[in-house]
Amino acid sequence: MERTSNGYLLSCEVVHKIRGRIRIKSRALKYLGNMKQNIEKQLEEVRYINSVKISNITGTIVIYFTDITVTEENLIALLQNTLNVYLVEIYKNEKIENNKQIVIERKLQEESPEEIIKKITAAGGLLAYNIFKKVPAEPMTGLKKFFNFNTLSIISLAAPVIKNGIGSLIRNKRPNADTLSSSAIISSLLLGKEKTALTIMILEEFAELLTVYTMKKTRGAIKDMLSVGENFVWKQIDTNNIKKVSIDEIQKGDKIVVQTGEKISVDGVIIKGEAFIDQSSITGEYMPVTKKAGESVFAGTIIKNGNITIEAEKVGDERTVSRIIKLVEDANFNKAQIQNYADTFSAQLIPLNFLLAGIVYVATKNIQKAMSMLVIDYSCGIRLSTAAAFSAAINTAAKNGILIKGSNYIEELSKADTIIFDKTGTITEGKPSVQTIKVLDKSIKENTMLAYAAAAEETSSHPLAVAILNETKDRGIEIPLHEENKIVLARGIETVVDGKVIRVGSKKFMEENGIPTEKNHEEVKVILGRGEILIYISRDNKLIGLLGVTDPPRENIKKTINRLRGQGIDEIILLTGDLEQQAHTIASRMAIDSYESELLPEDKAKNILTLQSRGGKVIMIGDGINDAPALSYANIGIALGSTRTDVAMEAADVTITKDDPLLVPEVIGLSKKTISTIKENFAMAIGVNSFALVLGATGILPAIYSSVIHNLSTILVVGNSLKLLKYKLKN
């Protein structure tokens, strides 16, 4: 029997059960990683459980228990509740595992451009030697044909290709692209065609050089753009002394002095001074911002004007910029389905070349024509059709402040048909402000009422409190002296000013303290009707005023939603923890298809799983810690804006560093263009190589020229992919 909870991942099935022992199977158990021991320990702490053993391989758990009255439903519920705590990590591990693929080819970009250039130079030197050397009167035969300087040098240069080609036959029981190349090279040497062998080697290395250089250059450009670039910093030793030290010596808690024109090298908090800082490398915002004591700064940002002292909070790889760089560098390891298909398809085509070579030789008895079949393979061009395109797309996105963790997410973006938005900080700015002020006691002035409210909220960091305090500050209202503030969780806050008890909070908070609220029904209706958050203010036992707080929509969010529909998104949904009235108001204003309100983080994740179970390809857009489960569960999770949390960034598949929602439809457009480019590349690689095969089989093209055409297809594919580097994102 099967028990399900939280969608498919935590589904459980009882495999076997006897008295005091049960074996349960769950897909989640395969992806525990280093959490396995913690979970076993937690379960063993339950009073009626003796021991627990989890198998990651089989995805099963064996539980030995003493209380025979415990039902399998109880044990499944216990297991699911325990796993639920680690649900996001489990799901992330599943994604990582699913993206792992068996490598059947040499890894693209495994060699540096410098190494490849050395090979081309050496092969070119040998080719020149063979062109200009004197032909012996009698050709070499027997062992002399191979055991001579010239042939041994060629074999030495071709050794990595030959080794990998033979290795694929041994390890994978099938040939790869290097098997074809090594066969052509060895055949050329057997026939005494050293020039042909060297030409084939040079052409293939040149094509690989072009690919490696392109990919390295594009990734390097992003790394350079984000690089801190400072090897030394000024460390404060004491109040009056600073010392120049290596950035590697800096520890958490150290104080760093940074001046005008310098890059900040650590993530930290300003403890002294004020500066005008360019944060474009991190946030994407081109306008510098003023930062002063108590505010956070990031490594990689530049001080345009000012001098500050920073207390280091994150150093080395913990810095925001370091994590961003790692995201870009790791992106190519997460392969798209179409990329895996290309790798598999190209590998399956390789035996075709050997078959064609055999057929051509049997039909023509001409080894040269047969060799033409070996120097032309679909594999290289087809693999590069995807690899080069995805690499270019990832780097184009990064240059525009969009960090994509892998090519698989580009493909998923192109397939999406449903988008889910969080509300606060995503659709809205996440910066509530006082919109409506209604004084109910005519003996009290508006500013006096605001002063009372600010006194109660002065020590609170709640967004609504911040909105009230900002309004007070903007009006130049002085906050009166007051007693210690008392917070009533999920209700409100109270204090005492001039002997009067001031309460600020919800309707329920007022009613629980015996303060009547019924007389103001119409005023309340108007405020709630506008979708504002309603705040009650009382003095002693009398209601004295109402505040309406609103969180305005982001700039361009309505335009974003319209563009998304133009990108083929069929359904746009709002999922929020806010009250129903606020959700309804924003959904109506933005013309969103549907919404759900008052949701917990796990509720958002469940909604996504439900949509996926119906076949939907879901994008989740959020910014906060509460969005992390939903971001992880979606086909694509997008963390949006400079206010995003670290947790959201880690959980998301795509991070948009700019505060511009228009980049969401633009990155979807880039993904669709990338997939279109890959299909064009497929057509070119298959078409050109098929043409060369026909010409080679008929004897029109010698092996050397067949190799030229083959490598031309590789160059064409890479060149077509490079167009994505020039793709313009309209934001």
XYZ file of C-alpha atoms in Angstrom:
731
model
C 0.000 0.000 0.000
C 1.128 3.586 -0.580
C 0.828 6.558 1.691
C 1.484 10.012 0.289
C 2.306 13.368 1.829
C 3.821 16.525 0.445
C 3.498 15.253 -3.088
C 5.520 12.523 -4.664
C 8.876 12.996 -2.992
C 7.761 11.782 0.441
C 5.471 9.041 -0.852
C 5.956 5.894 1.227
C 5.329 2.232 0.561
C 5.538 -0.590 3.084
C 7.777 -3.222 1.504
C 7.745 -5.761 4.320
C 6.460 -5.964 7.885
C 6.768 -8.469 10.715
C 6.313 -8.157 14.453
C 8.624 -5.371 15.703
C 10.185 -4.720 12.292
C 9.098 -2.756 9.194
C 10.777 -1.854 5.896
C 9.486 1.302 4.182
C 10.417 2.534 0.742
C 10.484 6.235 -0.224
C 12.103 8.082 -3.091
C 13.277 10.771 -0.669
C 15.551 8.284 1.127
C 17.798 8.076 -1.952
C 18.715 11.735 -1.705
C 19.574 12.280 1.967
C 23.290 12.764 1.369
C 25.111 13.742 4.567
C 21.756 14.111 6.393
C 21.355 10.325 6.645
C 23.024 9.878 10.045
C 21.143 12.820 11.581
C 17.800 11.392 10.500
C 18.688 7.903 11.807
C 19.693 9.437 15.138
C 16.497 11.505 15.409
C 14.291 8.474 14.770
C 16.221 6.345 17.271
C 15.470 8.951 19.958
C 11.767 8.025 19.740
C 10.973 5.987 22.861
C 9.536 2.931 21.111
C 12.200 2.655 18.354
C 15.264 0.469 19.015
C 17.248 1.011 15.821
C 17.020 2.441 12.314
C 18.958 1.657 9.145
C 18.591 3.723 5.956
C 19.837 2.574 2.553
C 20.476 5.395 0.072
C 20.938 2.859 -2.710
C 17.571 1.105 -2.409
C 15.693 4.087 -0.959
C 14.448 2.044 1.993
C 14.471 2.307 5.777
C 14.308 -0.590 8.252
C 12.817 0.315 11.632
C 12.989 -1.990 14.679
C 10.410 -1.047 17.318
C 9.187 -2.397 20.659
C 5.603 -1.146 20.857
C 3.603 -3.657 18.794
C 0.501 -1.444 19.017
C 2.160 1.112 16.759
C 0.564 0.969 13.314
C 2.330 1.298 9.978
C 0.390 4.540 9.462
C 1.965 5.907 12.659
C 5.462 4.918 11.528
C 4.976 6.371 8.046
C 3.707 9.632 9.526
C 6.715 9.745 11.872
C 9.109 9.158 8.973
C 7.445 11.750 6.749
C 7.379 14.377 9.509
C 11.083 13.794 10.162
C 12.001 13.991 6.475
C 9.814 17.065 5.997
C 12.291 19.154 8.005
C 14.945 18.417 5.383
C 12.575 18.560 2.399
C 14.288 21.412 0.532
C 17.752 19.835 0.891
C 16.402 16.447 -0.220
C 14.783 17.936 -3.286
C 17.968 19.835 -4.177
C 19.965 16.598 -3.891
C 17.480 14.872 -6.167
C 17.908 17.604 -8.780
C 21.690 17.334 -8.594
C 21.606 13.545 -8.901
C 19.222 13.634 -11.856
C 21.542 16.028 -13.657
C 24.547 13.728 -13.376
C 25.361 11.956 -16.641
C 27.819 9.268 -17.651
C 30.698 10.836 -19.553
C 31.334 8.874 -22.727
C 33.422 11.526 -24.469
C 36.378 13.621 -23.525
C 35.063 16.547 -21.538
C 34.705 19.686 -23.554
C 37.139 22.366 -22.443
C 39.339 19.872 -20.538
C 42.457 21.438 -22.055
C 43.591 25.023 -21.901
C 44.000 27.068 -25.111
C 47.741 27.189 -24.422
C 47.995 23.389 -24.359
C 46.080 23.068 -27.617
C 48.223 25.735 -29.298
C 51.364 23.781 -28.296
C 49.902 20.664 -29.954
C 49.014 22.586 -33.132
C 52.514 24.100 -33.256
C 54.178 20.711 -32.794
C 51.949 19.069 -35.414
C 52.516 22.002 -37.787
C 56.272 21.639 -37.376
C 56.072 17.939 -38.147
C 53.856 18.630 -41.169
C 56.406 21.133 -42.528
C 59.151 18.567 -41.972
C 57.180 15.944 -43.936
C 56.473 18.373 -46.783
C 60.097 19.410 -47.264
C 61.979 16.220 -46.267
C 63.787 14.243 -48.906
C 61.926 11.169 -50.072
C 64.161 8.080 -49.592
C 65.081 6.108 -52.708
C 63.550 3.009 -51.198
C 60.425 3.277 -49.001
C 60.743 1.990 -45.436
C 59.191 -1.391 -44.746
C 58.547 -3.632 -41.752
C 59.290 -2.274 -38.275
C 61.284 0.650 -39.696
C 58.034 2.000 -41.051
C 56.852 2.682 -37.485
C 59.991 2.806 -35.367
C 61.400 6.024 -36.727
C 61.531 9.607 -35.449
C 58.792 10.902 -37.736
C 56.159 8.227 -37.088
C 56.869 7.944 -33.368
C 56.526 11.769 -33.040
C 53.128 11.673 -34.753
C 51.942 8.789 -32.544
C 53.179 10.659 -29.455
C 51.150 13.747 -30.393
C 48.081 11.650 -31.121
C 48.491 9.544 -27.935
C 45.705 11.270 -25.870
C 43.214 10.833 -28.714
C 44.242 7.215 -29.333
C 44.176 6.421 -25.611
C 40.667 7.847 -25.146
C 39.407 6.211 -28.340
C 40.599 2.762 -27.276
C 39.561 3.431 -23.672
C 35.981 4.069 -24.756
C 35.881 0.677 -26.482
C 37.159 -1.018 -23.318
C 35.187 0.929 -20.681
C 31.935 1.723 -22.469
C 31.927 -1.131 -24.980
C 31.344 1.373 -27.783
C 33.364 3.802 -29.887
C 33.413 7.560 -29.441
C 34.595 10.495 -31.581
C 38.216 9.854 -30.580
C 37.865 6.242 -31.724
C 37.065 7.545 -35.206
C 39.900 10.065 -35.174
C 42.466 7.552 -33.915
C 41.336 5.008 -36.548
C 41.821 7.599 -39.304
C 45.247 8.623 -37.959
C 46.494 5.025 -37.585
C 45.126 4.088 -41.029
C 46.966 7.043 -42.569
C 50.225 5.974 -40.932
C 49.790 2.371 -42.109
C 49.372 3.668 -45.651
C 52.415 5.906 -45.302
C 50.227 9.042 -45.405
C 51.905 10.969 -42.581
C 50.804 14.301 -44.065
C 47.158 13.192 -43.995
C 47.435 12.064 -40.366
C 49.003 15.365 -39.308
C 46.479 17.435 -41.252
C 43.598 15.603 -39.588
C 45.179 16.223 -36.176
C 45.772 19.944 -36.855
C 42.232 20.533 -38.127
C 40.637 18.788 -35.155
C 42.833 20.614 -32.647
C 42.046 23.931 -34.354
C 38.289 23.294 -34.069
C 38.711 22.353 -30.413
C 40.828 25.483 -29.835
C 38.078 27.669 -31.231
C 35.518 26.062 -28.950
C 37.669 26.131 -25.821
C 38.741 29.726 -26.413
C 35.150 30.849 -26.916
C 33.843 29.193 -23.784
C 36.787 30.193 -21.619
C 36.594 33.775 -22.839
C 32.894 34.162 -22.128
C 33.116 32.643 -18.649
C 36.252 34.620 -17.922
C 34.522 37.861 -18.855
C 31.891 37.264 -16.199
C 34.473 36.294 -13.612
C 36.500 39.408 -14.344
C 33.385 41.555 -14.159
C 32.600 40.246 -10.701
C 36.135 39.811 -9.432
C 37.127 41.680 -6.330
C 40.526 42.309 -7.909
C 42.218 43.418 -4.678
C 45.170 41.371 -3.385
C 45.955 43.626 -0.445
C 43.787 45.577 2.010
C 44.313 48.067 4.829
C 43.630 46.348 8.150
C 43.012 48.443 11.257
C 45.400 47.282 14.005
C 44.251 49.753 16.653
C 42.586 53.161 16.865
C 45.498 55.025 15.275
C 47.251 52.384 13.166
C 46.464 50.539 9.940
C 48.574 47.928 8.160
C 48.643 46.695 4.555
C 48.049 42.926 4.563
C 47.158 40.194 2.087
C 43.432 39.657 1.531
C 44.019 35.971 2.418
C 44.944 36.977 5.980
C 41.635 38.683 6.700
C 39.391 36.889 9.207
C 35.800 37.403 10.279
C 35.637 40.301 12.720
C 38.700 42.128 11.322
C 38.315 45.844 10.613
C 39.124 46.971 7.070
C 39.700 50.579 5.966
C 38.594 51.394 2.396
C 38.989 54.764 0.675
C 37.770 56.575 -2.449
C 38.439 54.648 -5.665
C 39.112 51.304 -3.959
C 37.173 48.056 -4.218
C 35.633 46.570 -1.112
C 37.135 43.114 -0.527
C 34.820 41.619 2.108
C 31.141 41.429 2.949
C 30.584 43.364 6.150
C 29.039 46.246 8.086
C 30.239 49.832 8.125
C 31.288 50.772 11.659
C 32.721 54.184 10.815
C 32.385 56.724 8.027
C 30.120 57.247 5.040
C 30.610 56.537 1.326
C 29.009 56.775 -2.110
C 29.226 53.181 -3.419
C 28.794 51.623 -6.896
C 27.036 48.275 -6.294
C 26.298 47.474 -9.961
C 28.444 44.316 -9.970
C 26.240 42.781 -7.253
C 22.796 44.373 -7.512
C 22.813 45.416 -11.179
C 21.733 48.926 -10.157
C 23.815 51.450 -12.083
C 23.146 54.363 -9.705
C 25.590 54.506 -6.763
C 24.061 54.532 -3.287
C 25.023 56.220 -0.031
C 26.073 53.859 2.750
C 26.763 54.831 6.347
C 27.496 53.271 9.730
C 25.347 50.233 10.499
C 24.647 49.383 6.837
C 25.918 46.333 4.948
C 28.377 46.431 2.036
C 29.540 43.737 -0.396
C 32.862 42.597 -1.785
C 33.392 43.637 -5.405
C 31.623 47.000 -5.017
C 33.534 50.264 -5.538
C 33.729 53.383 -3.371
C 33.122 56.374 -5.627
C 33.570 58.875 -2.837
C 34.200 58.616 0.891
C 36.215 56.690 3.476
C 34.780 53.873 5.589
C 35.830 51.252 8.106
C 34.186 47.845 7.694
C 33.893 44.973 10.139
C 34.304 41.811 8.062
C 31.394 39.359 8.286
C 32.077 37.155 5.270
C 35.516 36.517 3.788
C 36.946 34.229 1.096
C 34.428 31.885 -0.492
C 31.654 33.000 1.879
C 31.405 36.395 0.163
C 28.381 37.128 -2.020
C 30.601 37.809 -5.047
C 32.429 34.479 -4.549
C 29.150 32.574 -4.476
C 27.975 34.348 -7.631
C 31.220 33.479 -9.431
C 30.856 29.849 -8.347
C 27.296 29.770 -9.687
C 28.542 30.898 -13.104
C 31.493 28.491 -13.087
C 29.341 25.512 -12.068
C 26.586 26.265 -14.560
C 28.005 24.124 -17.352
C 27.917 20.988 -15.209
C 24.115 20.943 -15.060
C 23.197 19.559 -18.449
C 19.920 20.130 -20.218
C 17.841 17.220 -21.459
C 18.441 18.288 -25.056
C 22.185 18.346 -24.300
C 22.069 14.817 -22.913
C 20.060 13.795 -25.964
C 22.680 15.346 -28.245
C 25.498 13.508 -26.433
C 23.658 10.189 -26.581
C 22.499 10.626 -30.189
C 25.962 11.619 -31.403
C 27.523 8.645 -29.624
C 25.029 6.292 -31.279
C 25.959 7.661 -34.712
C 29.664 6.846 -34.331
C 29.330 3.111 -35.171
C 27.624 4.262 -38.382
C 30.941 5.704 -39.560
C 32.694 2.356 -39.118
C 29.847 0.590 -40.896
C 30.023 3.026 -43.811
C 33.804 2.649 -43.958
C 33.409 -1.118 -44.186
C 30.712 -0.874 -46.863
C 32.748 1.611 -48.935
C 35.867 -0.547 -48.734
C 34.000 -3.724 -49.713
C 32.346 -1.912 -52.618
C 35.393 -0.002 -53.915
C 38.432 -1.844 -52.458
C 39.783 1.680 -51.982
C 41.197 2.337 -48.506
C 41.323 6.131 -49.163
C 37.586 6.314 -49.777
C 36.970 4.190 -46.688
C 39.157 6.521 -44.601
C 36.975 9.454 -45.614
C 34.198 7.781 -43.633
C 36.387 7.797 -40.505
C 37.451 11.448 -40.516
C 33.851 12.631 -40.688
C 31.857 12.199 -37.521
C 28.631 13.770 -36.394
C 29.603 13.578 -32.758
C 31.734 16.697 -32.386
C 29.369 19.029 -34.227
C 26.232 17.722 -32.514
C 27.764 17.939 -29.027
C 28.999 21.447 -29.685
C 25.550 22.342 -31.042
C 24.360 22.350 -27.446
C 27.501 23.036 -25.388
C 28.554 26.230 -27.180
C 24.995 27.614 -27.360
C 24.255 27.041 -23.682
C 27.605 28.461 -22.628
C 27.000 31.629 -24.663
C 23.443 31.986 -23.285
C 24.554 31.570 -19.664
C 27.168 34.258 -20.072
C 24.882 36.665 -21.948
C 22.448 36.320 -19.070
C 25.191 36.913 -16.478
C 26.324 40.093 -18.218
C 22.764 41.366 -17.783
C 22.581 40.534 -14.093
C 20.910 37.119 -14.498
C 22.701 34.112 -13.009
C 21.593 30.737 -14.420
C 22.920 27.706 -12.554
C 22.963 25.353 -15.540
C 21.906 24.672 -19.112
C 19.121 22.370 -17.909
C 17.371 25.405 -16.464
C 17.543 27.236 -19.797
C 15.695 24.370 -21.415
C 13.131 24.279 -18.596
C 12.579 28.036 -18.970
C 11.777 27.562 -22.667
C 9.082 24.967 -21.803
C 7.377 26.866 -18.953
C 3.628 27.445 -19.202
C 2.813 28.520 -15.623
C 4.336 31.272 -13.479
C 3.767 31.702 -9.760
C 4.550 35.007 -8.064
C 5.115 35.683 -4.404
C 3.594 39.008 -3.379
C 5.700 40.927 -0.880
C 9.063 41.905 -2.311
C 8.295 40.266 -5.662
C 5.146 41.802 -7.136
C 5.329 44.571 -4.570
C 8.385 46.532 -3.483
C 8.448 45.003 -0.027
C 8.616 48.510 1.450
C 5.264 49.263 3.106
C 4.277 52.909 3.556
C 1.440 54.679 5.341
C -1.268 55.435 2.803
C -4.305 56.416 4.914
C -4.462 58.285 8.241
C -7.870 58.518 9.919
C -8.183 60.362 13.266
C -11.275 59.235 15.199
C -10.831 61.457 18.302
C -11.257 65.105 17.341
C -9.355 66.230 20.456
C -6.172 64.682 19.059
C -4.223 66.070 16.120
C -3.018 63.832 13.281
C 0.685 64.276 14.108
C 0.018 63.581 17.786
C -1.678 60.297 16.901
C 1.278 59.364 14.670
C 3.680 60.244 17.516
C 1.767 57.858 19.819
C 1.951 55.087 17.204
C 5.690 55.697 16.633
C 6.357 55.544 20.389
C 4.791 52.084 20.523
C 6.639 50.860 17.413
C 10.024 52.509 18.041
C 11.911 49.349 18.996
C 10.199 47.061 16.462
C 11.739 45.950 13.152
C 8.428 44.701 11.733
C 7.747 46.118 8.203
C 4.544 47.782 9.420
C 6.433 49.392 12.278
C 9.075 50.616 9.833
C 6.316 52.163 7.687
C 4.946 54.106 10.695
C 8.402 55.229 11.804
C 9.302 56.363 8.282
C 6.093 58.412 8.062
C 6.904 60.024 11.413
C 10.457 60.800 10.336
C 9.335 62.263 6.991
C 6.976 64.629 8.843
C 9.663 65.662 11.315
C 7.600 64.414 14.266
C 9.495 63.914 17.515
C 8.799 60.582 19.195
C 7.700 61.202 22.809
C 9.316 59.583 25.828
C 7.676 56.300 26.691
C 7.972 53.267 28.904
C 9.204 49.857 27.778
C 7.325 48.450 24.806
C 5.371 45.225 25.277
C 4.872 42.999 22.240
C 1.852 40.708 22.017
C 2.731 38.154 19.333
C 0.538 38.295 16.215
C -1.629 40.935 17.867
C 0.176 44.238 18.370
C 2.314 46.281 20.705
C 1.686 48.609 23.638
C 3.551 51.241 25.679
C 2.824 54.062 28.097
C 3.155 57.768 27.141
C 2.458 60.443 29.796
C 0.660 57.842 31.874
C -1.646 56.851 29.011
C -1.604 53.288 27.637
C -1.017 53.363 23.882
C -1.876 50.270 21.853
C -1.131 49.730 18.161
C -2.218 46.582 16.363
C -5.060 44.481 14.997
C -8.772 44.609 15.596
C -8.500 41.462 17.689
C -5.824 43.146 19.829
C -8.203 46.004 20.558
C -11.158 43.749 21.359
C -9.083 41.564 23.686
C -8.317 44.708 25.695
C -11.952 45.805 25.865
C -11.669 48.609 23.279
C -14.807 48.870 21.092
C -14.303 48.975 17.310
C -17.862 48.643 15.925
C -18.597 52.370 15.414
C -16.049 52.772 12.631
C -17.370 50.196 10.211
C -17.504 52.506 7.180
C -13.956 53.877 7.615
C -12.642 50.332 8.028
C -14.517 49.149 4.928
C -12.990 51.926 2.799
C -9.422 51.167 3.931
C -9.773 47.411 3.451
C -11.518 47.958 0.116
C -8.359 49.615 -1.192
C -6.359 46.533 -0.214
C -4.508 48.338 2.573
C -3.349 46.708 5.784
C -5.468 48.088 8.623
C -3.820 49.192 11.878
C -5.823 50.295 14.957
C -4.482 52.895 17.446
C -5.936 53.382 20.937
C -5.245 55.520 24.010
C -6.283 53.925 27.289
C -9.638 52.342 26.514
C -10.630 54.457 23.536
C -9.948 53.971 19.824
C -8.328 57.188 18.532
C -7.361 56.404 14.955
C -6.820 54.103 11.994
C -3.844 53.690 9.665
C -3.892 52.116 6.225
C -0.531 50.736 5.116
C 0.135 49.682 1.567
C 3.005 47.964 -0.224
C 3.075 49.484 -3.738
C 3.619 47.272 -6.802
C 7.069 47.163 -8.334
C 7.744 49.406 -11.278
C 7.074 47.567 -14.557
C 5.407 44.574 -12.889
C 2.184 44.992 -14.936
C 4.231 45.298 -18.135
C 6.142 42.181 -17.062
C 2.944 40.156 -16.718
C 1.750 41.314 -20.169
C 5.065 40.306 -21.753
C 4.937 36.918 -20.037
C 1.626 36.187 -21.691
C 3.258 37.083 -25.003
C 5.998 34.530 -24.198
C 3.428 31.743 -24.136
C 2.727 31.636 -20.393
C -0.820 30.309 -20.091
C -1.404 30.808 -16.378
C -0.128 33.396 -13.881
C -0.812 32.707 -10.201
C -0.253 34.627 -6.963
C 0.635 32.664 -3.814
C 1.061 34.732 -0.666
C 1.010 34.561 3.100
C -0.839 37.895 3.222
C -4.513 38.317 4.071
C -7.185 37.480 1.520
C -8.242 41.098 0.911
C -4.696 42.231 0.131
C -4.119 39.272 -2.170
C -7.423 39.914 -3.945
C -6.602 43.595 -4.473
C -3.154 43.032 -5.961
C -4.361 40.091 -8.106
C -7.154 42.248 -9.531
C -4.849 45.210 -10.215
C -2.282 43.004 -11.987
C -4.873 40.927 -13.912
C -3.518 37.728 -12.391
C -5.462 34.586 -13.272
C -5.852 33.226 -9.734
C -4.503 33.600 -6.221
C -4.305 31.929 -2.824
C -3.703 33.803 0.412
C -2.667 33.203 4.034
C -0.320 30.400 2.978
C 2.551 28.922 4.938
C 5.831 28.184 3.045
C 4.982 24.485 2.830
C 1.549 25.362 1.406
C 3.209 27.151 -1.517
C 5.330 24.049 -2.194
C 2.230 21.828 -2.131
C 0.476 24.085 -4.644
C 3.420 23.758 -7.000
C 3.459 19.965 -6.684
C -0.246 19.902 -7.491
C 0.284 21.970 -10.654
C 3.183 19.731 -11.703
C 1.087 16.618 -11.193
C -1.287 18.015 -13.828
C 1.589 18.338 -16.291
C 2.367 22.012 -15.693
C 5.891 23.391 -16.189
C 6.100 25.814 -13.287
C 8.281 28.862 -12.678
C 8.245 30.202 -9.109
C 9.410 33.788 -8.508
C 10.221 34.873 -4.957
C 12.759 36.670 -2.809
C 12.531 35.585 0.816
C 13.318 32.719 3.170
C 9.634 31.750 3.160
C 9.847 31.234 -0.618
C 12.765 28.757 -0.451
C 10.684 25.521 -0.432
C 8.578 26.711 -3.372
C 11.670 27.881 -5.289
C 13.211 24.447 -4.830
C 10.099 22.504 -5.844
C 9.314 24.467 -8.992
C 10.670 23.349 -12.368
C 12.467 26.701 -12.291
C 12.920 28.846 -9.204
C 13.779 32.519 -9.812
C 15.089 34.751 -7.008
C 14.304 38.338 -7.958
C 15.862 41.629 -6.891
C 18.618 43.041 -4.727
C 16.537 42.450 -1.572
C 16.523 38.670 -2.112
C 17.775 36.609 0.826
C 20.805 34.319 0.698
C 18.473 31.367 1.309
C 16.324 32.296 -1.695
C 19.428 32.681 -3.865
C 20.718 29.236 -2.851
C 17.333 27.562 -3.418
C 16.686 29.244 -6.775
C 17.847 27.981 -10.175
C 18.004 31.503 -11.617
C 18.959 34.654 -9.712
C 18.118 38.096 -11.104
C 20.334 40.581 -9.294
C 18.600 43.690 -10.652
C 15.383 45.135 -9.263
C 13.743 44.811 -12.670
C 10.954 42.236 -13.164
C 11.080 42.812 -16.949
C 14.164 40.586 -16.969
C 11.900 37.578 -16.250
C 10.224 37.553 -19.705
C 13.570 38.518 -21.228
C 15.379 35.495 -19.810
C 12.517 33.300 -21.064
C 12.990 34.892 -24.499
C 16.729 34.145 -24.298
C 15.972 30.513 -23.430
C 13.655 30.118 -26.431
C 16.262 31.717 -28.716
C 18.894 29.330 -27.338
C 16.809 26.237 -28.080
C 16.071 27.605 -31.564
C 19.820 28.129 -32.145
C 20.548 24.564 -31.030
C 18.056 23.194 -33.557
C 19.755 25.263 -36.274
C 23.099 23.844 -35.149
C 21.749 20.295 -35.370
C 20.636 20.914 -38.940
C 24.030 22.378 -39.928
C 26.077 19.622 -38.268
C 24.026 16.801 -39.760
C 23.633 18.449 -43.177
C 27.290 19.400 -43.765
C 28.680 16.102 -42.479
C 26.179 14.048 -44.484
C 27.207 15.987 -47.616
C 30.868 15.257 -46.883
C 30.147 11.562 -46.318
C 28.479 11.270 -49.729
C 31.377 13.020 -51.478
C 33.913 10.906 -49.592
C 32.164 7.635 -50.413
C 32.084 8.458 -54.113
C 35.768 9.306 -54.090
C 35.232 12.936 -55.071
C 36.827 14.090 -51.777
C 40.110 12.684 -50.431
C 40.338 12.066 -46.672
C 42.137 15.364 -46.033
C 39.387 17.453 -47.634
C 36.702 15.383 -45.942
C 38.364 16.334 -42.670
C 38.348 19.990 -43.731
C 34.593 19.918 -44.387
C 33.929 18.039 -41.152
C 35.806 20.583 -39.065
C 34.162 23.396 -41.009
C 30.815 22.164 -39.686
C 32.210 22.413 -36.158
C 33.335 25.992 -36.789
C 29.922 26.872 -38.282
C 28.137 25.473 -35.223
C 30.328 27.417 -32.799
C 29.979 30.575 -34.891
C 26.190 30.270 -34.942
C 26.166 29.781 -31.176
C 28.272 32.916 -30.687
C 25.345 34.989 -31.964
C 23.806 34.436 -28.523
C 26.603 36.533 -27.017
C 25.136 39.492 -28.925
C 21.534 38.776 -27.872
C 19.979 41.958 -26.502
C 17.791 41.795 -23.436
C 15.172 44.569 -23.553
C 14.582 45.826 -20.081
